[in-house]
CSV table of C-alpha atoms and ligand atoms in Angstrom, one decimal:
chain,number,residue,atom,x,y,z
A,245,MET,CA,1.2,4.5,-23.6
A,246,THR,CA,0.6,8.2,-22.5
A,247,ILE,CA,0.4,9.1,-18.7
A,248,GLU,CA,0.2,12.4,-17.3
A,249,LEU,CA,0.9,13.0,-13.4
A,250,GLY,CA,-1.4,15.4,-12.1
A,251,ILE,CA,-2.5,16.2,-8.3
A,252,ALA,CA,-6.0,17.2,-6.8
A,253,PRO,CA,-6.2,20.4,-4.9
A,254,ILE,CA,-8.2,18.5,-2.1
A,255,GLY,CA,-4.9,18.4,0.1
A,256,TRP,CA,-4.8,22.1,0.1
A,257,THR,CA,-8.4,22.9,0.3
A,258,ASN,CA,-11.2,20.4,1.0
A,259,ASP,CA,-14.6,21.1,-0.9
A,260,ASP,CA,-16.2,18.5,1.2
A,261,MET,CA,-14.9,20.0,4.6
A,262,PRO,CA,-14.3,23.9,3.7
A,263,GLU,CA,-13.1,24.4,6.9
A,264,LEU,CA,-9.8,22.3,5.8
A,265,GLY,CA,-7.7,24.6,4.1
A,266,LYS,CA,-9.8,27.9,4.3
A,267,GLU,CA,-7.1,29.9,4.7
A,268,VAL,CA,-5.1,28.5,1.4
A,269,THR,CA,-5.8,30.4,-1.9
A,270,PHE,CA,-6.1,28.9,-5.2
A,271,GLU,CA,-3.0,30.6,-6.4
A,272,GLN,CA,-1.0,28.9,-3.6
A,273,ALA,CA,-2.3,25.6,-4.4
A,274,ILE,CA,-1.6,25.9,-8.4
A,275,ASP,CA,1.9,27.3,-7.6
A,276,GLU,CA,2.7,24.6,-5.4
A,277,MET,CA,1.4,21.8,-7.7
A,278,ALA,CA,3.8,23.3,-10.4
A,279,LEU,CA,6.5,23.6,-7.9
A,280,ALA,CA,6.4,19.7,-7.3
A,281,GLY,CA,6.5,19.0,-10.8
A,282,TYR,CA,3.0,17.9,-11.4
A,283,GLN,CA,1.4,18.3,-15.1
A,284,GLY,CA,-2.1,19.0,-14.1
A,285,THR,CA,-5.0,19.2,-11.6
A,286,GLU,CA,-8.6,18.6,-10.9
A,287,VAL,CA,-10.9,21.4,-10.5
A,288,GLY,CA,-11.8,22.6,-7.0
A,289,ASN,CA,-14.3,25.3,-5.7
A,290,LYS,CA,-11.9,27.7,-5.3
A,291,TYR,CA,-10.9,27.8,-9.0
A,292,PRO,CA,-12.0,30.4,-11.1
A,293,LYS,CA,-15.6,29.8,-12.9
A,294,ASP,CA,-14.7,31.3,-16.6
A,295,PRO,CA,-12.7,28.7,-18.4
A,296,ALA,CA,-10.3,31.4,-20.5
A,297,VAL,CA,-9.5,33.0,-16.8
A,298,LEU,CA,-8.9,29.5,-15.3
A,299,LYS,CA,-6.8,28.6,-18.5
A,300,HIS,CA,-4.7,31.8,-18.1
A,301,TYR,CA,-3.9,31.0,-14.5
A,302,LEU,CA,-2.9,27.3,-15.1
A,303,GLU,CA,-0.9,28.1,-18.7
A,304,LEU,CA,1.3,30.4,-16.7
A,305,ARG,CA,2.6,27.3,-14.5
A,306,HIS,CA,2.2,24.8,-17.3
A,307,LEU,CA,-0.7,23.0,-15.8
A,308,LYS,CA,-3.9,21.4,-17.5
A,309,ILE,CA,-7.1,20.4,-16.2
A,310,ALA,CA,-7.4,16.5,-15.7
A,311,SER,CA,-11.2,16.4,-14.8
A,312,ALA,CA,-13.5,17.1,-12.2
A,313,TRP,CA,-16.1,15.6,-10.0
A,314,PHE,CA,-19.7,15.8,-10.7
A,315,SER,CA,-22.7,14.5,-8.1
A,316,ALA,CA,-25.5,12.4,-10.0
A,317,PHE,CA,-28.7,11.9,-8.2
A,318,LEU,CA,-30.3,9.3,-10.5
A,319,THR,CA,-31.5,7.0,-7.8
A,320,THR,CA,-33.4,9.9,-6.0
A,321,LYS,CA,-34.1,12.7,-8.2
A,322,PRO,CA,-35.8,13.1,-11.8
A,323,TYR,CA,-33.0,12.3,-14.5
A,324,GLU,CA,-33.4,15.4,-16.2
A,325,GLU,CA,-32.5,17.3,-13.0
A,326,THR,CA,-29.1,15.2,-13.1
A,327,GLU,CA,-28.7,15.5,-17.0
A,328,ALA,CA,-29.0,19.7,-16.7
A,329,ALA,CA,-26.3,19.9,-14.2
A,330,PHE,CA,-24.2,17.6,-16.0
A,331,ILE,CA,-24.2,19.4,-19.4
A,332,LYS,CA,-22.8,22.5,-17.5
A,333,HIS,CA,-20.2,20.7,-16.1
A,334,ARG,CA,-19.4,18.6,-19.3
A,335,ASP,CA,-19.2,22.1,-21.4
A,336,PHE,CA,-17.0,23.6,-18.6
A,337,LEU,CA,-14.7,20.8,-18.7
A,338,HIS,CA,-14.7,20.2,-22.4
A,339,ALA,CA,-13.6,24.2,-22.7
A,340,MET,CA,-10.7,23.5,-20.5
A,341,GLY,CA,-9.6,20.5,-22.6
A,342,ALA,CA,-10.5,17.6,-20.3
A,343,LYS,CA,-11.4,14.3,-22.0
A,344,VAL,CA,-13.1,12.2,-19.1
A,345,ILE,CA,-15.8,13.4,-16.5
A,346,VAL,CA,-15.7,12.0,-13.0
A,347,VAL,CA,-19.3,10.9,-12.2
A,348,ALA,CA,-20.4,9.6,-8.7
A,349,GLU,CA,-24.0,8.7,-7.5
A,350,GLN,CA,-24.8,10.9,-4.2
A,351,GLY,CA,-28.3,9.5,-4.1
A,352,HIS,CA,-28.5,7.9,-0.4
A,353,SER,CA,-25.0,8.8,0.0
A,354,VAL,CA,-23.5,9.1,3.5
A,355,GLN,CA,-20.1,10.3,2.3
A,356,GLY,CA,-21.0,13.8,3.4
A,357,MET,CA,-23.0,13.4,6.5
A,358,LEU,CA,-21.1,13.5,10.0
A,359,ASP,CA,-23.9,12.1,12.0
A,360,LYS,CA,-23.8,8.5,9.7
A,361,ALA,CA,-20.8,5.9,10.1
A,362,VAL,CA,-19.6,5.2,6.8
A,363,PHE,CA,-19.0,1.4,7.2
A,364,ASP,CA,-22.4,0.7,9.1
A,365,ASP,CA,-24.7,3.1,7.2
A,366,LYS,CA,-23.5,3.2,3.5
A,367,PRO,CA,-26.4,2.6,1.2
A,368,TYR,CA,-27.5,-0.6,-0.6
A,369,PHE,CA,-29.7,0.0,-3.8
A,370,THR,CA,-32.9,-1.6,-4.5
A,371,ASP,CA,-33.3,-3.3,-8.1
A,372,GLU,CA,-35.2,-0.2,-9.2
A,373,GLU,CA,-32.5,2.2,-8.1
A,374,TRP,CA,-29.7,0.0,-9.7
A,375,GLN,CA,-31.8,0.0,-13.1
A,376,ARG,CA,-32.0,4.0,-12.9
A,377,LEU,CA,-28.4,4.0,-12.3
A,378,ALA,CA,-27.4,2.2,-14.9
A,379,THR,CA,-29.9,3.6,-17.4
A,380,GLY,CA,-29.1,7.0,-16.5
A,381,LEU,CA,-25.3,6.6,-16.6
A,382,GLU,CA,-25.6,5.6,-19.9
A,383,ARG,CA,-27.6,8.5,-21.2
A,384,LEU,CA,-24.9,10.5,-19.4
A,385,GLY,CA,-22.5,8.9,-21.3
A,386,ASP,CA,-24.4,9.5,-24.5
A,387,ARG,CA,-24.3,13.4,-23.7
A,388,ALA,CA,-20.5,13.1,-23.0
A,389,HIS,CA,-20.0,11.5,-26.4
A,390,GLU,CA,-21.7,14.4,-28.2
A,391,VAL,CA,-18.6,16.4,-27.2
A,392,GLY,CA,-15.7,13.4,-27.8
A,393,MET,CA,-15.8,13.0,-23.7
A,394,GLN,CA,-16.4,10.0,-21.7
A,395,ILE,CA,-17.6,9.5,-18.3
A,396,VAL,CA,-15.8,7.7,-15.7
A,397,TYR,CA,-17.8,6.4,-12.6
A,398,HIS,CA,-15.9,6.9,-9.2
A,399,HIS,CA,-16.7,4.1,-6.7
A,400,HIS,CA,-16.6,5.9,-3.4
A,401,MET,CA,-16.8,4.8,0.5
A,402,GLY,CA,-20.2,5.6,1.8
A,403,THR,CA,-22.3,5.3,-1.3
A,404,GLY,CA,-24.0,2.5,-3.2
A,405,VAL,CA,-21.1,1.9,-5.5
A,406,GLN,CA,-18.2,1.1,-2.9
A,407,THR,CA,-17.5,-2.6,-2.7
A,408,THR,CA,-16.0,-5.2,-5.3
A,409,ALA,CA,-19.6,-6.8,-5.7
A,410,GLU,CA,-21.1,-3.4,-6.3
A,411,ILE,CA,-18.4,-2.7,-8.7
A,412,ASP,CA,-19.1,-5.8,-10.8
A,413,LYS,CA,-23.0,-5.3,-10.8
A,414,LEU,CA,-22.5,-1.8,-12.4
A,415,MET,CA,-20.2,-2.8,-14.7
A,416,ALA,CA,-22.4,-5.6,-15.7
A,417,MET,CA,-25.4,-3.6,-16.1
A,418,THR,CA,-23.7,-0.7,-18.4
A,419,ASP,CA,-22.2,-0.7,-21.8
A,420,PRO,CA,-18.5,-0.4,-21.9
A,421,ASP,CA,-18.8,2.2,-24.7
A,422,LYS,CA,-20.8,4.4,-22.6
A,423,VAL,CA,-19.8,4.1,-19.1
A,424,SER,CA,-16.0,3.8,-17.9
A,425,LEU,CA,-14.3,3.3,-14.7
A,426,LEU,CA,-12.2,5.4,-12.4
A,427,PHE,CA,-9.8,3.5,-10.4
A,428,ASP,CA,-9.4,5.0,-6.8
A,429,THR,CA,-6.8,3.1,-4.8
A,430,GLY,CA,-7.5,4.7,-1.4
A,431,HIS,CA,-11.2,3.8,-1.3
A,432,LEU,CA,-10.9,0.5,-2.7
A,433,VAL,CA,-7.9,-0.4,0.4
A,434,LEU,CA,-10.2,1.5,2.9
A,435,SER,CA,-13.4,-0.7,1.8
A,436,GLY,CA,-11.4,-3.8,2.2
A,437,GLU,CA,-11.3,-4.7,-1.5
A,438,ASP,CA,-8.3,-5.9,-3.5
A,439,PRO,CA,-7.0,-3.1,-6.0
A,440,LEU,CA,-5.2,-5.2,-8.1
A,441,ASP,CA,-7.9,-7.5,-8.9
A,442,ILE,CA,-10.2,-4.7,-9.7
A,443,PHE,CA,-7.5,-2.8,-12.0
A,444,ASN,CA,-6.6,-6.4,-13.6
A,445,ARG,CA,-10.4,-7.2,-14.3
A,446,TYR,CA,-11.4,-3.7,-15.7
A,447,LYS,CA,-8.2,-2.6,-17.4
A,448,ASP,CA,-9.8,-1.9,-20.5
A,449,ARG,CA,-12.8,0.0,-18.8
A,450,ILE,CA,-10.3,2.4,-16.6
A,451,LYS,CA,-9.8,5.7,-18.1
A,452,HIS,CA,-9.1,7.6,-15.1
A,453,ILE,CA,-6.9,7.1,-11.9
A,454,HIS,CA,-6.8,8.2,-8.3
A,455,PHE,CA,-3.7,7.4,-6.3
A,456,LYS,CA,-4.3,7.8,-2.6
A,457,ASP,CA,-2.8,5.9,0.3
A,458,VAL,CA,-4.2,4.8,3.4
A,459,ARG,CA,-3.1,5.1,7.1
A,460,PRO,CA,-3.5,1.5,8.5
A,461,GLU,CA,-4.2,2.7,12.3
A,462,GLN,CA,-6.4,5.4,11.4
A,463,ALA,CA,-8.1,3.1,9.0
A,464,LYS,CA,-8.8,0.4,11.8
A,465,GLN,CA,-10.1,3.3,13.9
A,466,GLU,CA,-12.3,4.3,11.1
A,467,ARG,CA,-14.2,1.0,11.3
A,468,ALA,CA,-14.0,0.3,14.9
A,469,GLU,CA,-15.2,3.5,16.0
A,470,HIS,CA,-17.9,3.6,13.7
A,471,MET,CA,-16.5,7.3,12.1
A,472,SER,CA,-18.1,9.1,9.6
A,473,PHE,CA,-16.2,9.5,6.2
A,474,LEU,CA,-15.2,13.1,6.9
A,475,ALA,CA,-14.4,12.5,10.7
A,476,GLY,CA,-11.5,9.8,9.2
A,477,VAL,CA,-10.5,12.3,6.7
A,478,LYS,CA,-9.8,14.7,9.5
A,479,ASN,CA,-8.2,12.0,11.7
A,480,GLY,CA,-5.8,11.3,8.6
A,481,MET,CA,-7.0,7.9,7.4
A,482,PHE,CA,-5.8,9.1,3.9
A,483,THR,CA,-2.4,10.3,2.7
A,484,VAL,CA,-0.4,10.6,-0.3
A,485,PRO,CA,1.3,7.5,-2.0
A,486,GLY,CA,4.3,6.3,-0.4
A,487,ASP,CA,3.2,7.4,3.0
A,488,GLY,CA,0.7,4.7,3.6
A,489,MET,CA,0.0,0.9,3.6
A,490,ILE,CA,-0.6,0.4,-0.1
A,491,ASP,CA,2.3,-0.8,-1.9
A,492,PHE,CA,2.0,0.9,-5.5
A,493,LYS,CA,4.9,-0.9,-7.0
A,494,PRO,CA,2.8,-3.8,-8.3
A,495,ILE,CA,-0.2,-1.6,-9.2
A,496,TRP,CA,2.0,0.5,-11.4
A,497,GLN,CA,3.3,-2.7,-12.9
A,498,ALA,CA,-0.1,-3.6,-14.0
A,499,ILE,CA,-1.1,-0.3,-15.3
A,500,GLN,CA,2.1,-0.2,-17.3
A,501,LYS,CA,1.5,-3.6,-18.5
A,502,SER,CA,-2.2,-2.8,-19.4
A,503,ASN,CA,-0.8,0.1,-21.6
A,504,TYR,CA,-3.3,2.6,-19.7
A,505,SER,CA,-3.0,6.2,-21.2
A,506,GLY,CA,-4.5,8.7,-19.4
A,507,TRP,CA,-4.3,11.0,-16.0
A,508,ILE,CA,-2.9,9.6,-12.6
A,509,VAL,CA,-4.0,12.1,-10.2
A,510,VAL,CA,-2.5,12.2,-6.7
A,511,GLU,CA,-5.6,12.8,-4.4
A,512,ALA,CA,-4.7,12.8,-0.6
A,513,GLU,CA,-7.3,14.6,1.4
A,514,GLN,CA,-6.1,15.2,5.1
A,515,ASP,CA,-6.1,18.6,7.0
A,516,PRO,CA,-3.4,20.9,5.5
A,517,ALA,CA,-2.5,22.2,9.1
A,518,LYS,CA,-1.1,18.8,10.0
A,519,ALA,CA,-0.2,17.7,6.7
A,520,ASN,CA,1.7,20.4,4.7
A,521,PRO,CA,0.6,20.2,1.0
A,522,LEU,CA,3.7,21.2,-0.9
A,523,GLU,CA,5.6,18.9,1.4
A,524,TYR,CA,3.3,15.9,0.9
A,525,ALA,CA,3.1,16.6,-3.0
A,526,LEU,CA,6.8,16.5,-3.1
A,527,LYS,CA,6.5,13.1,-1.2
A,528,ALA,CA,4.3,11.4,-3.5
A,529,LYS,CA,6.1,12.9,-6.5
A,530,GLN,CA,9.6,11.5,-5.1
A,531,TYR,CA,8.1,8.1,-4.3
A,532,LEU,CA,6.0,7.9,-7.9
A,533,ASP,CA,8.9,8.9,-9.8
A,534,THR,CA,11.4,6.3,-8.1
A,535,ILE,CA,8.6,3.6,-8.9
A,536,MET,CA,7.9,4.5,-12.0
A,537,ALA,CA,11.3,4.6,-13.1
A,538,ILE,CA,11.8,0.7,-12.3
A,539,PRO,CA,12.1,-1.4,-15.7
A,540,GLN,CA,8.9,-3.1,-16.7
A,541,ALA,CA,8.8,-6.4,-15.6
A,542,VAL,CA,8.5,-8.9,-18.7
B,238,LIG,O1,-12.5,11.7,-6.2
B,238,LIG,C1,-12.8,12.0,-4.9
B,238,LIG,C2,-13.6,13.5,-4.7
B,238,LIG,C3,-13.4,13.9,-3.2
B,238,LIG,O2,-14.5,15.0,-3.1
B,238,LIG,C4,-14.0,12.8,-2.6
B,238,LIG,O3,-14.7,12.7,-1.3
B,238,LIG,C5,-12.6,12.1,-2.4
B,238,LIG,O4,-12.7,10.9,-1.4
B,238,LIG,C6,-12.4,11.4,-3.5
B,238,LIG,O5,-12.0,10.2,-3.9
B,239,CO,CO1,-11.1,9.7,-5.8
């Protein structure tokens, strides 16, 4: 069991809402990740695009690339368009030494739309769209295997794969050798799912983990006030592990028991003007160091 602890740049600068952290530089973000004691990161829009250049910046700080998000449009565009973009993304991540590629279907997604309520307006795929998604993901899985990598599917608020039933359907429709799962605590809890149930049932397919926490008051507001996903992020519905409503102890115990090997990436998008990124990176590290030091239950 080898676990590496990383942190995503989204707490410093948010690619989905560039006004959040627009003044924060790439170097400030990676300096603070290293200072807080993390071993790696995911890729953000401000990172250098040339793998050799990026590697140099990261190696100076003893950081590695864990993965990076890829938006697929398998339900709404010809497969070839998604594949062409995927190959570029795959080759970049491969050059950076990553083993997994985060994939999320963005066909019909409302996650980036400020005029759509994330709970009320989330999409539901037709049978034909489910088939296109499953077949397309398996084909992307094959492309990833060509270079010894795997795709990990990111269930996500405001998309067609958000709920337990939707995750179950996707897992049932795809070959476990070709399509693995990403486990994101924040998205599951905000959606009203049981993260422990999902983890325990799919532990053999989970190959990448995002740890984010949820602030209960803001989560209630998100649903009751029919807010968009991005408005909720701005309002502070997500935070770092240890600062919200999720008890990560049983989740960590289940991860430990499963013999999971791979990255756990702290990913807590919030407004850096309200939540100082270094302070929150340190807060998460301290909390996770504490729970990870508890001896394994037998
Ligand atoms: O993994 C993720 C990437 C972000 O761009 C996304 O919106 C966030 O919520 C997430 O979980
Ligand atoms: Co995530």
